[in-house]
Each structure stands twice: as structure tokens, then as C-alpha cells.
Amino acid sequence: MIWDALTLQLGYNATLVTIGAALLGMAAGVGGTFLFLRKRALVSDAISHATLPGVALAFMVMVALGGDGRNLIGLLGGAAISAAAGLLLVSWLSTHTRLAEDAAIGSVLSVFFGFGIVLLTVIQTMSAGQQAGLEGFLLGSTAGMLRNDALVIAGSAAVTLALVLLMRRPLTLASFDPDYAISTGQNVTRTDLAMMGLVLAVTVVGLKIVGLILIVALLIIPPVTARFWTERTDHVVLIAGVLGGLSAYIGAALSAALPNMPTGPIIVLVGFGFFALSLLLAPGRGVVSALLRHSAYQRRVHLRQGLLALAHGQPIYERLTLRLLQTQGWARPDGVATSDGRARAIKALRDETRWHIIRSDPAYEAAASLYDGLTEIETVLTNDQIMEIDSRIDLRGAVPA
Amino acid sequence: MNGSEFVPLSLVPMLTGIFVAVACALPGNFLVLRRQALIGDAISHVVLPGIVVAFLLTGVVSTWPMLLGAAGAAIVAVVAIEAVRRLGKIEAGAAMGVIFTAMFAGGVLLLEQSDTSSVHLDVEHALYGNLESLIWLDATGWSSLWDLEALAGLPVELPRMAITLVVVALFIAIFWRPLKISTFDEGFARTIGMQTNLLGLALVIMAAIAAVAAFDAVGSIIVIAMFICPPAAARLMTNRLEHQVGWSVAFAALAAIIGYVLAGYGPLWIGFADSVSAAGMIATVSGLILGITALIGPHRLRGAAAPTA
């Protein structure tokens, strides 16, 4: 059953929804990257919550005009209008009053959503029979979707994705280096507006699939995940698009195949799974690789200090140091150096003495600044320089044998 | 509107609404000033998985396990956000977005997967609560306020919220100076030996306590609105923190009263038969108050455009 869903064999509607979700996921991943790079990820939360009054008002208007109120295009149109109003209010509050953007986001989000709830309760009483499952917009519901609706969603997701891809270059420039973008003559205000327009489009199209509470996850999680794998903007965009598409595709397929699996939460959790894996396993920025780096560093410090202690003939009490020296074959269990260990200890002490000399000589200032107690002196100085320094070593205080 | 109708039907929800609003607005002042306004948003989303897990573990819908579950989830969320922010070197807003959406999604999924059809536990309830259902059946009129027997039948949410309000207010009062100093100049607070990290965490925990105690009666949405709207509106009224807190309490209480009255009686005035969501209406009114102060508040501007006094 799951396999059928993943290979798109669950019927026409489920296939359309799954493909639509995947397209939407890609558009959200790519569009969200620019939001994330601009550090405005949570603006999308305000936009998505602000759709609710629009959906409810659109329903009421359509019923008042004699329609059935459930026309998806009409509902999404209403959502877009009120989301745009919310977005304008957020930017007005944060530019024209002294409120910070987070307070503006939070107030717009909660007030629009609260007003939407009021309208929903009005709808409940106004026409009990035709309530039409507007609650489905809260958490998304793709079960039993009409063919026309599925077509609308798949089509608009495709259009959104195409728009994001078309505007990729100016968006990348503006979000990565706005000052440079301005200096090349780009109108960054307009680019920002376009970015917000795209986010709005993703939110509105995603309402029916993911729901307005969780759509923000589709815009945030893939870019954050992608950031773990690369340091290049264009790669973040690409990976975020792929991850977003993949999470939405897998999530929508699972939801179609299994009972009691609401689409939105599943998509979000699949995306979070990718995030958690990346947080742990990504090379460079991942937790595991950071831990490995840290313990490798720790080992180097312990070995170095252990060798210096051996060279000075001092006893070693630190257990980890002793164990590391033993596994390297540089010391016996009682803490006495092996011949190999003694040679290395003498080398370590000589290097330390060399470092000491260059650190007290202003002529070597640049090289001396690289001193951290671990760096091999051969990687910093040439052989000639080392010989020059060795000639200055005062042999009277020589190494105890 | 006479006492025999008002006291049993409207007094308790109205008072609960006021207590919730003020208990959230008090810590909200500091959250808004510290640019952590969206912490309230995050906390109120993660309350859902908390109560679902508590329900699955105990098998009953009862107050204490759920409060504990919700509080546990709030703490897990705060720790997870901090962990993601530090371990992944991710900006705070994005880290918050990742964690609270994932936890909320997990809560919804758990709820759908488990058999909760027999009990009153659903997403809508967690989102917008049911303020209107807090009816005081034993009351007959104003005199019931002095009647111990009737008082014993008070909905449990009211005393619980009153205690929460007292706890939050005490916290703010006791730590007033450290909170004020560390909010406006964290560097200075550290140099005079304050544990600013601990204080910040305590503030977030206070906010979580207020949110968790409130969600059961009124749902998440009013909690987010009250964390942010009254303090933000108060911020536009004055430059002094003492006055700001005063304004925020007044705005919060005003929003709760007007919102409740509009939701309960407003539709009747314009000819509808049924009332609308009180939680939603209170959030809406708080937004209107913020809107008015944003247009005419004496300290609404920043920088050079702001009045000097």
C-alpha cells in the first residue's frame, strides 16, 4: 500500500495531490531559503495565520451571492487577500511604529487568527448544514478531495514553482548581500516584495494540503536542513528545494496510503526527520562530526601534554593521557616512556623550546602568532629558520636524560 | 442584565478571561522588550503534544496530568530550541519555527492515531478553548458570592487562573529590579553579577506557566494575543516600564471584558441568535486596541520622530 502510494498507483486524485504536494514542497523549500537567509523566517507564520479570516469571509460572500461557498478558487482568493493585508500590517507596524518585527508578527498572527475563529463560529451558526469543513484549512485535509480542487492545487503549485525558479537570481543576490544588490542597481525593496509575494503564494496554495498552522514548517525546515550540508547559497537553494519536494511527496503518499494520517503533520514530520538526521550527521556542521572533531582535538592536546611531561620526567596522573600514550606505544602502563615515546618526548620539548624562542623574538611575530601548543613548528618555519633558531638554544639547561 | 442571569452565566468566564489576559500580559511586557515575543507563540503550540502524551499515558482527561504534560512539553521545547540554535548555529527565529511546528505536528498525529473519540480532546479545543462553557451552576445571583456552598461549585478554572495570576505577579514583583536591568542592559546586568541566563529562563518558564494554565480554559490563540498585543500597545503609550506594565494590565483587562461582552451579547444586538467565539473576540479586541495605539499612541514612533519627554 505504501509502495503503491509512493509509485503513484492509488488513483488519479491521490496522484494529483501527491504530485501537487511535491511541487509545492519544492516551491516552499526554494522560496523559504530566501526568507531564511534574510532572517525573516517567522514572517511566514504571520502570513499563514492571516489567511483564516479571508477564507471565512470568502465563504460568507460566496454564500451571500448564492454560490455554494466551497469553491476552492474563491476561498484561496480570499485567503490571499487577507494574507496580503496581514503582511502589509506587519511591515507597517515594524516600520512606522517602534515595535520590533517579532511583536508585529505575533500581534498580526494572533489577532487575524482570533478574528478568523470568530468568523468561523459565525459560519457555524449561519448555515449549519453547509459548513463545508473550513476547519480543514487549519490542518489541511486531502482526503476525499474533488478532482477540480486537486487540479487547481497541482496547477498552482507548478506555477508557483516556476515563478520561484524564474526569480531565483535576483532573490539570491538580494538575500545574500543586499548592499551589493543595491549597488548593482537592483531594486531590493521590490525584490523583497516579490519574495513575500512568493511566500504568500506558497502559503495560499498549501492551505488545503498542509493547513495554515503548519505551512510555515514547509518554508522553514527545508532551508534550515539544507544549510547543514553546504556553505554556498545556490546549493542551499537547490538542496532545500529537493528536500522540500521529497518531504511533501513522501508525506502526501504516506497520508494517502495509511488510515488516520493527516497530510500536513506527516509532511512536517518527514521534513523534521530529514532535519534531525542532518543536525546529527551532516559533515562539517553536524553534531556527530563536531563531536569527532572535538575528541580528536582533545586527544592531540592530551598527547602533547603527556609527551612534554615525559620529557620533563614528571609523573603522569591523568588517566586519559596515560591511556592515549599507551595506545600510541609511547609509554608503558606504569607511565614510563618507551624508546619511541622518549624520542617523541624529546622532539616535543625541543619544538616547545623553539616556539618559546620565536615567541620572544619580534622578527618572528607572524609565525609566533600561530602558536597554540599543538601546531608542528615545521609547518610554520622553513628548515633554514629552524636551524637559525636551534643555534640560539641554550644548551646549559638541556633536557634531563 | 440582572444578577441572577449574569452571575451564573457570565461572571466566571469574564473573570477567567481577565485573569488569563493579565497573567499573560505581565510577562509579555518583558518578552516584547527582549524581542522574544514569539516565544509565547512557540509555547502555546507545543502545549498540544504535551496534553496528548499526558492523555495517552494516563488514559483520562484530567487536569493535573495534562498541566504537567503541557508544562513538560513547554520545557522540552525551550531546551530543544536552544539546543538547535547552539548545536546547529541557526538563527533563533528559524530554530523556533523548526521545533514548534514539528512538535505540534507530532501532537496532531498522536491525537489522530489514538482513540480519543470517547473524550473531549481535539485540536480545535486546544486552539480556541471554550471560555463560554465555564458556567457556575450553583449561583443564583450576586448573593452567591458570599455563599460557601455555592462557591464550592465554582468551575475549577477560575481559582486555578487566579492562583496562576498571583504566582506570575509575585515573580514579576520580586524580581522587578533584576528583570528591568537585564532587559534594558544585559551587559551591565552581567557585570554587576546577575545570572542573566537564569533570569531569562525563569521569565520564559513563567510565561510557560501562564500559557499552560490558560490554554485549558481559553485555548492557545488568546494566549498568544495576550502575550503580545497589550504589552505592545502599552509600549506605544509610554517610555517608563512601570507605566507600560500598568497600561498593559489595563489594556488586557479591557480586551477581556469588551471581547467577552461583544462575543456573548454583540450578535444578539445585531439580530443574530447565537454568540460567537469569546476567545477569538478577545484576541480581536486586543488587536483593535493595538491598532488604535499604533495610530495615536503618544510614543508610537522611534528615534528622531519620537517626542523627547
XYZ file of C-alpha atoms in Angstrom:
710
model
C 0.000 0.000 0.000
C 2.755 2.429 0.909
C 4.710 1.319 -2.122
C 1.643 1.866 -4.305
C 1.330 5.367 -2.935
C 4.992 6.175 -3.453
C 4.826 4.962 -7.037
C 1.626 6.929 -7.649
C -0.713 3.992 -8.119
C -3.511 4.995 -5.752
C -5.772 6.519 -8.314
C -5.965 9.744 -10.218
C -6.840 12.147 -7.390
C -4.295 10.819 -4.908
C -1.656 11.005 -7.629
C -2.569 14.595 -8.457
C -2.466 15.563 -4.788
C 0.867 13.838 -4.250
C 2.424 15.488 -7.288
C 0.906 18.818 -6.312
C 2.319 18.443 -2.798
C 5.754 17.634 -4.179
C 5.701 20.697 -6.462
C 4.502 22.849 -3.590
C 7.196 21.428 -1.313
C 9.869 22.334 -3.859
C 8.498 25.849 -4.281
C 8.310 26.256 -0.496
C 11.843 24.947 0.040
C 13.314 27.291 -2.572
C 11.210 30.297 -1.570
C 11.789 29.661 2.119
C 15.546 29.711 1.603
C 15.433 33.398 0.738
C 13.295 34.137 3.795
C 15.720 32.166 5.963
C 18.777 33.947 4.552
C 17.068 37.286 5.187
C 16.422 36.085 8.777
C 12.705 36.643 8.353
C 11.562 33.033 8.589
C 8.719 33.709 11.018
C 7.092 36.387 8.872
C 5.584 33.455 7.019
C 3.868 32.377 10.235
C 2.016 35.694 10.337
C 1.093 35.365 6.653
C -0.291 31.863 7.075
C -2.377 32.620 10.155
C -3.686 35.765 8.465
C -5.340 33.664 5.749
C -8.084 32.402 8.062
C -10.385 35.470 8.095
C -10.034 35.645 4.313
C -11.142 32.060 3.887
C -14.119 32.593 6.193
C -15.132 35.902 4.591
C -14.824 34.433 1.101
C -17.114 31.600 2.180
C -19.661 34.059 3.563
C -19.543 36.271 0.485
C -19.956 33.327 -1.862
C -22.921 32.039 0.139
C -24.440 35.526 0.212
C -24.095 35.709 -3.576
C -25.925 32.435 -3.885
C -22.948 30.171 -4.561
C -22.198 27.036 -2.597
C -19.354 28.682 -0.690
C -16.979 25.814 -1.122
C -15.403 26.917 -4.382
C -11.702 26.370 -3.750
C -10.507 29.154 -6.047
C -12.786 31.640 -4.275
C -11.631 30.510 -0.836
C -7.978 30.692 -1.820
C -8.548 34.126 -3.360
C -9.989 35.350 -0.071
C -7.064 33.784 1.762
C -4.602 35.613 -0.481
C -6.291 38.978 0.100
C -6.350 38.740 3.886
C -2.829 37.285 3.976
C -1.643 40.272 1.966
C -3.411 42.586 4.414
C -1.667 40.809 7.302
C 1.682 41.117 5.571
C 1.177 44.841 4.952
C 0.218 45.320 8.590
C 3.340 43.510 9.795
C 5.584 45.720 7.699
C 3.626 48.868 8.596
C 3.838 48.098 12.330
C 7.545 47.357 12.203
C 8.493 50.380 10.073
C 6.023 53.055 11.205
C 5.912 52.335 14.915
C 8.731 51.459 17.249
C 7.561 47.887 17.716
C 10.105 45.255 16.720
C 9.279 42.879 13.914
C 8.668 39.919 16.231
C 5.998 41.821 18.150
C 4.429 42.885 14.846
C 4.418 39.283 13.609
C 2.963 37.944 16.845
C 0.195 40.511 17.094
C -0.905 40.189 13.459
C -0.776 36.407 13.688
C -2.878 36.137 16.819
C -5.372 38.875 16.018
C -6.079 37.729 12.459
C -6.370 34.153 13.630
C -8.647 35.148 16.507
C -10.843 37.139 14.149
C -10.907 34.155 11.797
C -12.125 31.964 14.648
C -14.887 34.473 15.377
C -15.950 34.306 11.722
C -15.833 30.505 11.796
C -18.242 30.447 14.723
C -20.491 32.848 12.803
C -20.450 30.464 9.835
C -21.263 27.541 12.107
C -24.446 29.233 13.264
C -25.321 30.886 9.989
C -25.732 27.779 7.848
C -25.318 24.689 9.932
C -25.630 22.182 7.107
C -23.202 23.679 4.654
C -20.369 24.301 6.987
C -18.145 22.706 4.386
C -15.265 21.719 6.602
C -13.488 25.057 6.710
C -11.650 23.554 9.695
C -9.850 21.515 7.056
C -7.864 24.646 6.314
C -6.414 24.637 9.819
C -4.548 21.372 9.488
C -5.039 20.539 5.832
C -7.089 17.692 4.515
C -6.620 15.978 1.219
C -8.891 13.038 1.905
C -11.847 12.955 -0.430
C -10.670 15.957 -2.394
C -12.634 16.808 -5.516
C -10.889 16.346 -8.833
C -11.179 20.032 -9.730
C -9.625 21.046 -6.420
C -6.765 18.627 -6.907
C -6.187 20.074 -10.378
C -6.243 23.625 -9.018
C -3.685 22.741 -6.367
C -1.350 20.819 -8.662
C -1.571 23.561 -11.289
C -0.976 26.482 -8.943
C 1.856 24.655 -7.206
C 3.511 24.196 -10.598
C 3.048 27.904 -11.418
C 4.478 28.924 -8.030
C 7.499 26.686 -8.524
C 8.078 28.151 -11.981
C 7.892 31.700 -10.567
C 10.367 30.899 -7.791
C 12.791 29.384 -10.274
C 12.438 32.368 -12.619
C 13.219 34.848 -9.860
C 15.992 32.783 -8.340
C 18.917 35.020 -9.319
C 17.734 38.445 -8.102
C 16.386 36.797 -4.949
C 19.708 35.089 -4.252
C 21.580 38.337 -4.679
C 19.206 40.376 -2.536
C 19.084 37.869 0.307
C 22.777 37.082 0.340
C 24.181 40.583 0.008
C 21.527 43.313 -0.097
C 24.083 46.140 -0.142
C 25.822 44.734 -3.167
C 22.458 44.170 -4.838
C 21.597 47.840 -4.315
C 24.952 48.928 -5.703
C 24.337 46.942 -8.890
C 21.155 48.908 -9.381
C 18.725 46.236 -8.232
C 15.583 47.486 -6.529
C 15.844 45.476 -3.319
C 12.568 46.764 -1.927
C 10.807 45.382 -4.962
C 12.724 42.105 -4.738
C 11.691 41.794 -1.095
C 8.118 42.429 -2.112
C 8.397 39.734 -4.765
C 9.837 37.333 -2.199
C 6.919 37.991 0.118
C 4.550 37.538 -2.824
C 6.051 34.119 -3.479
C 5.796 33.149 0.182
C 2.191 34.267 0.100
C 1.536 32.150 -2.982
C 3.121 29.095 -1.366
C 1.061 29.646 1.787
C -2.224 30.008 -0.035
C -1.665 27.014 -2.309
C -0.545 24.970 0.681
C -3.620 25.771 2.785
C -5.616 22.806 1.581
C -2.710 20.333 1.725
C -0.744 21.288 4.832
C -3.085 23.651 6.629
C -2.404 27.164 7.813
C -0.876 26.275 11.166
C 1.831 24.060 9.733
C 2.550 25.574 6.320
C 5.246 27.698 7.936
C 7.181 24.481 8.610
C 7.420 23.812 4.878
C 9.055 27.201 4.422
C 11.451 26.924 7.361
C 12.554 23.325 7.839
C 13.983 22.528 4.354
C 16.230 25.635 4.163
C 17.474 25.116 7.719
C 18.203 21.480 6.870
C 19.940 22.387 3.622
C 22.165 24.872 5.415
C 23.846 21.994 7.256
C 25.172 20.472 4.044
C 26.750 23.398 2.272
C 28.187 26.870 2.621
C 27.084 28.015 -0.856
C 23.857 29.927 -1.394
C 22.981 28.318 -4.719
C 23.476 24.873 -3.225
C 21.281 25.736 -0.219
C 18.533 26.752 -2.636
C 18.894 23.538 -4.613
C 19.061 21.186 -1.618
C 16.176 22.966 0.132
C 14.052 22.566 -2.988
C 14.851 18.872 -3.253
C 14.288 18.236 0.469
C 11.027 20.195 0.485
C 9.768 18.316 -2.547
C 10.837 14.978 -1.100
C 9.231 15.565 2.315
C 5.980 16.696 0.748
C 5.979 13.785 -1.704
C 6.661 11.128 0.925
C 4.281 12.755 3.397
C 1.417 13.034 0.926
C 1.937 9.446 -0.238
C 2.001 8.101 3.337
C -1.113 10.046 4.178
C -2.927 8.650 1.162
C -1.887 5.088 1.943
C -2.424 4.817 5.691
C -5.510 5.454 7.822
C -5.727 8.406 10.234
C -2.686 10.124 8.795
C -3.431 13.833 8.317
C -1.387 15.130 5.393
C 0.073 18.305 6.884
C 1.527 16.858 10.093
C 3.008 13.870 8.221
C 4.736 16.139 5.703
C 6.115 18.269 8.513
C 7.352 15.246 10.445
C 9.070 13.771 7.378
C 10.772 17.122 6.879
C 11.732 17.184 10.553
C 13.180 13.684 10.154
C 15.486 14.987 7.424
C 16.354 17.905 9.681
C 17.193 15.701 12.670
C 19.377 13.421 10.521
C 21.210 16.424 9.103
C 21.670 18.008 12.508
C 23.346 14.809 13.649
C 25.152 13.535 10.600
C 25.988 16.407 8.273
C 29.716 16.713 7.619
C 31.194 19.927 8.956
C 28.192 21.436 10.690
C 26.623 18.252 12.083
C 26.725 17.309 15.756
C 28.496 13.969 15.264
C 31.244 15.485 13.172
C 31.633 18.318 15.673
C 31.975 15.764 18.477
C 34.534 13.773 16.474
C 36.471 16.958 15.767
C 36.359 17.879 19.406
C 37.576 14.494 20.646
C 40.369 14.423 18.027
C 41.462 17.834 19.280
C 41.238 16.650 22.872
C 43.440 13.645 22.054
C 46.068 15.859 20.433
C 46.185 18.131 23.463
C 46.475 15.213 25.875
C 49.201 13.505 23.837
C 51.191 16.698 23.527
C 50.983 17.493 27.228
C 51.779 13.854 28.041
C 54.906 13.954 25.881
C 56.056 17.188 27.499
C 55.546 15.614 30.921
C 57.602 12.576 29.854
C 60.343 14.863 28.568
C 60.479 16.669 31.885
C 60.489 13.354 33.711
C 57.289 14.272 35.528
C 54.854 11.538 36.584
C 51.525 11.452 34.705
C 48.404 11.160 36.850
C 45.808 11.999 34.230
C 44.193 8.698 33.187
C 43.155 9.697 29.678
C 46.651 10.983 28.893
C 48.232 7.786 30.141
C 45.844 5.612 28.149
C 46.419 7.588 24.975
C 50.200 7.385 25.380
C 49.920 3.638 25.905
C 47.756 3.020 22.848
C 50.268 5.001 20.794
C 53.007 2.774 22.240
C 54.804 5.783 23.722
C 54.517 4.813 27.368
C 54.236 1.662 29.481
C 51.305 1.135 31.858
C 53.389 2.393 34.798
C 53.898 5.715 32.989
C 57.493 5.193 31.931
C 58.299 6.203 28.367
C 59.173 3.596 25.728
C 62.125 4.344 23.478
C 59.802 5.593 20.772
C 57.996 7.691 23.354
C 61.235 9.118 24.657
C 62.306 10.176 21.182
C 58.958 11.871 20.593
C 59.052 13.490 24.013
C 62.446 14.992 23.260
C 61.173 16.225 19.914
C 58.113 17.763 21.595
C 60.238 19.536 24.173
C 62.642 20.786 21.502
C 59.726 22.128 19.472
C 58.326 23.818 22.541
C 61.705 25.433 23.189
C 61.857 26.590 19.573
C 58.382 28.067 19.904
C 59.465 29.779 23.085
C 62.338 31.445 21.241
C 60.350 32.649 18.269
C 57.603 33.942 20.514
C 60.081 36.171 22.301
C 61.626 37.405 19.018
C 59.687 40.188 17.261
C 61.265 39.146 13.954
C 59.133 36.014 14.025
C 55.959 37.761 15.128
C 53.813 36.466 12.269
C 54.876 32.862 12.773
C 54.632 33.127 16.552
C 51.004 34.201 16.316
C 50.203 30.697 15.053
C 51.296 29.167 18.354
C 48.561 27.111 20.028
C 50.615 24.404 21.734
C 49.710 21.895 19.025
C 50.918 23.190 15.679
C 54.070 21.487 14.405
C 56.801 24.059 14.074
C 57.860 22.562 10.719
C 54.552 23.700 9.235
C 55.276 27.305 10.175
C 59.021 27.790 9.619
C 61.479 26.740 6.900
C 64.400 24.425 7.671
C 66.824 27.342 7.489
C 64.810 29.291 10.032
C 64.655 26.275 12.357
C 68.404 25.835 12.143
C 68.892 29.508 12.920
C 66.686 29.132 15.983
C 68.369 25.898 17.076
C 71.677 27.748 17.134
C 70.189 30.026 19.796
C 69.021 27.241 22.117
C 70.868 27.487 25.392
C 72.223 24.002 25.956
C 73.157 24.562 29.565
C 69.603 23.907 30.718
C 69.389 20.857 28.488
C 66.819 18.075 28.557
C 67.252 15.696 31.500
C 68.053 12.323 30.084
C -28.906 42.048 32.572
C -29.639 41.177 36.171
C -27.608 39.339 38.759
C -29.479 36.062 38.605
C -28.535 35.725 34.955
C -25.167 37.461 34.891
C -23.540 35.743 37.854
C -24.056 32.104 36.843
C -23.531 32.588 33.105
C -21.093 35.425 32.539
C -19.254 36.337 35.726
C -16.957 33.317 35.809
C -15.910 33.343 32.128
C -15.396 37.088 32.278
C -13.241 36.912 35.395
C -11.308 33.950 33.985
C -10.749 35.901 30.789
C -9.443 38.879 32.746
C -7.121 36.718 34.852
C -5.758 34.955 31.761
C -5.260 38.232 29.950
C -3.423 39.886 32.829
C -1.356 36.792 33.712
C -0.128 36.622 30.106
C 0.324 40.367 29.620
C 2.594 40.747 32.687
C 5.487 38.559 31.469
C 4.615 39.640 27.923
C 5.934 43.126 28.701
C 9.425 41.777 29.208
C 9.196 39.322 26.308
C 8.248 42.137 23.928
C 11.077 44.363 25.181
C 13.555 41.489 24.899
C 12.394 40.714 21.351
C 11.273 37.273 22.445
C 7.627 37.918 21.708
C 7.282 34.780 19.619
C 8.317 32.504 22.500
C 4.676 32.702 23.574
C 3.637 31.576 20.116
C 6.000 28.618 20.277
C 4.950 27.593 23.789
C 1.264 27.669 23.022
C 1.779 25.395 20.017
C 3.718 22.755 21.937
C 1.066 22.553 24.639
C -0.903 20.239 22.338
C 1.620 17.355 22.166
C 2.061 17.738 25.930
C -1.587 17.171 26.745
C -1.904 14.375 24.174
C 1.057 12.499 25.647
C -0.323 13.028 29.151
C -3.670 11.649 27.994
C -2.073 8.604 26.347
C -0.061 7.852 29.477
C -2.878 8.222 31.986
C -5.852 7.376 29.795
C -8.058 10.048 31.315
C -8.749 13.683 30.637
C -7.960 15.214 33.982
C -6.416 18.471 34.954
C -3.160 17.745 36.726
C -1.596 15.175 34.367
C -2.428 17.459 31.473
C -0.973 20.535 33.120
C 2.169 18.557 33.906
C 2.325 17.186 30.374
C 1.889 20.627 28.885
C 4.492 22.128 31.181
C 6.880 19.282 30.342
C 6.360 19.855 26.639
C 6.972 23.575 27.062
C 10.266 22.894 28.824
C 11.276 20.302 26.204
C 10.518 22.867 23.508
C 12.546 25.640 25.155
C 15.503 23.294 25.643
C 15.206 21.907 22.102
C 15.055 25.380 20.568
C 18.141 26.390 22.492
C 19.910 23.137 21.532
C 19.123 23.550 17.836
C 20.195 27.176 17.964
C 23.548 26.375 19.571
C 24.358 22.991 18.014
C 23.301 23.933 14.511
C 24.323 27.616 14.746
C 20.870 28.576 13.465
C 19.152 31.904 13.924
C 16.690 31.874 16.854
C 13.547 32.505 14.794
C 14.231 29.656 12.415
C 15.170 27.294 15.255
C 11.877 28.127 16.935
C 9.993 27.544 13.686
C 11.538 24.115 13.254
C 10.833 22.907 16.780
C 7.342 24.181 17.447
C 5.926 23.110 14.089
C 7.455 19.661 14.422
C 6.133 19.216 17.973
C 2.695 20.483 17.001
C 2.649 18.125 14.019
C 3.636 15.271 16.311
C 0.812 16.168 18.684
C -1.787 16.246 15.918
C -0.579 12.925 14.574
C -0.647 11.267 18.010
C -4.145 12.603 18.509
C -5.345 11.228 15.172
C -3.678 7.874 15.718
C -5.052 7.274 19.196
C -8.632 6.645 20.094
C -9.839 9.863 21.657
C -13.340 9.700 20.277
C -14.767 8.971 23.719
C -13.231 12.018 25.361
C -13.341 15.718 24.740
C -9.891 16.283 23.335
C -9.332 17.796 19.949
C -7.177 20.263 18.110
C -9.857 22.910 17.850
C -10.350 22.830 21.603
C -6.636 23.341 22.218
C -6.610 26.225 19.752
C -9.552 28.252 20.910
C -10.697 26.701 24.140
C -14.168 27.107 25.447
C -14.472 30.120 27.660
C -18.256 30.163 27.354
C -18.622 26.735 28.963
C -17.364 27.917 32.358
C -20.834 28.141 33.836
C -21.326 28.488 37.580
C -24.385 26.304 38.001
C -24.730 26.769 41.750
C -25.033 30.521 41.579
C -28.385 32.186 41.834
C -27.388 35.839 41.959
C -24.876 38.268 43.433
C -25.566 36.864 46.908
C -23.968 33.570 45.859
C -20.579 35.280 46.129
C -20.964 35.044 49.922
C -22.496 31.592 49.890
C -19.847 28.980 50.691
C -21.931 26.135 49.342
C -22.333 27.835 46.005
C -18.688 28.885 45.943
C -17.694 25.227 46.235
C -19.310 24.677 42.846
C -17.183 27.293 41.086
C -15.588 25.994 37.874
C -12.082 24.916 38.822
C -10.544 27.040 36.057
C -11.314 30.285 37.869
C -9.377 29.653 41.108
C -6.606 27.973 39.118
C -6.226 31.021 36.921
C -6.376 33.321 39.959
C -3.518 31.392 41.591
C -1.521 31.497 38.365
C -2.027 35.239 38.170
C -0.814 35.647 41.756
C 2.268 33.481 41.096
C 3.161 35.397 37.927
C 2.566 38.762 39.577
C 4.686 37.770 42.571
C 7.508 36.665 40.306
C 7.445 39.984 38.452
C 7.241 41.956 41.714
C 10.057 40.082 43.465
C 12.428 40.118 40.502
C 11.391 43.574 39.296
C 14.805 45.232 39.540
C 16.874 42.382 38.069
C 14.312 41.892 35.291
C 14.322 45.574 34.469
C 18.095 45.925 34.472
C 18.758 42.761 32.482
C 16.064 43.625 29.948
C 17.432 47.057 29.160
C 21.164 46.435 29.564
C 22.139 42.810 29.730
C 25.854 43.560 29.629
C 25.599 45.845 32.641
C 23.476 43.286 34.485
C 26.192 40.696 33.961
C 28.956 42.990 35.143
C 27.177 43.566 38.443
C 26.977 39.823 38.901
C 23.471 38.925 37.790
C 22.724 35.488 36.403
C 21.064 36.882 33.287
C 20.739 33.478 31.599
C 18.947 32.008 34.603
C 16.724 35.057 34.838
C 15.842 34.817 31.142
C 14.993 31.146 31.572
C 12.873 31.891 34.651
C 10.955 34.506 32.673
C 10.268 32.028 29.868
C 9.165 29.423 32.424
C 6.792 31.967 33.990
C 5.370 32.647 30.544
C 5.001 28.901 30.035
C 3.164 28.522 33.350
C 0.754 31.287 32.397
C 0.242 29.782 28.940
C -0.274 26.243 30.214
C -2.718 27.251 32.930
C -4.637 29.373 30.459
C -4.891 27.078 27.453
C -7.404 24.738 29.056
C -9.942 27.471 29.637
C -9.312 29.723 26.689
C -7.107 27.966 24.147
C -3.803 28.957 22.607
C -4.886 31.794 20.411
C -5.908 34.151 23.181
C -2.669 33.322 24.995
C -0.510 34.430 22.073
C -2.601 37.550 21.603
C -2.348 38.495 25.278
C 1.400 37.903 25.449
C 1.957 40.389 22.675
C -0.900 42.808 21.965
C -1.456 44.550 25.344
C 2.284 44.968 26.071
C 2.931 46.147 22.515
C 0.083 48.653 22.780
C 1.366 49.778 26.196
C 4.830 50.204 24.713
C 3.404 52.822 22.369
C 1.859 54.758 25.262
C 4.844 55.462 27.486
C 8.609 55.321 27.907
C 8.574 54.176 31.523
C 8.480 50.474 32.275
C 6.306 50.961 35.385
C 3.698 52.821 33.346
C 3.984 50.329 30.498
C 3.135 47.424 32.795
C 0.195 49.416 34.176
C -1.117 50.230 30.700
C -0.691 46.606 29.590
C -2.722 45.318 32.526
C -5.441 47.848 31.792
C -5.482 47.006 28.078
C -5.543 43.274 28.810
C -8.483 43.588 31.203
C -10.281 45.917 28.800
C -9.807 43.484 25.904
C -11.107 40.612 28.018
C -14.228 42.477 29.156
C -15.134 44.108 25.837
C -14.252 40.951 23.922
C -16.395 38.760 26.120
C -19.355 41.128 26.047
C -19.144 41.568 22.267
C -18.916 37.819 21.727
C -21.741 36.958 24.095
C -24.151 39.819 23.521
C -22.932 41.567 20.355
C -24.554 39.159 17.900
C -27.848 39.490 19.790
C -27.733 43.271 19.393
C -27.437 42.996 15.604
C -30.100 40.353 15.361
C -28.203 37.055 15.300
C -29.416 34.279 17.545
C -26.109 32.787 18.673
C -22.947 34.086 20.266
C -19.518 33.840 18.655
C -16.168 32.581 19.975
C -15.231 34.644 23.037
C -11.533 33.729 22.800
C -11.401 34.868 19.202
C -13.264 38.068 20.003
C -10.959 38.912 22.913
C -7.953 38.464 20.609
C -9.647 40.662 18.014
C -10.382 43.427 20.523
C -6.793 43.353 21.790
C -5.716 43.809 18.175
C -8.047 46.770 17.791
C -6.568 48.352 20.908
C -3.086 47.844 19.474
C -4.256 49.355 16.201
C -5.592 52.460 17.944
C -2.391 52.987 19.934
C -0.337 52.439 16.774
C -2.247 55.301 15.166
C -2.459 57.779 18.054
C -0.236 56.496 20.893
C 1.986 59.330 22.184
C 5.160 57.201 21.970
C 4.387 55.284 18.819
C 7.427 56.466 16.855
C 11.051 55.576 17.273
C 14.224 57.580 17.048
C 14.197 61.214 15.997
C 10.483 61.307 15.320
C 9.677 60.361 18.898
C 8.734 63.050 21.432
C 11.523 63.751 23.881
C 9.568 63.839 27.101
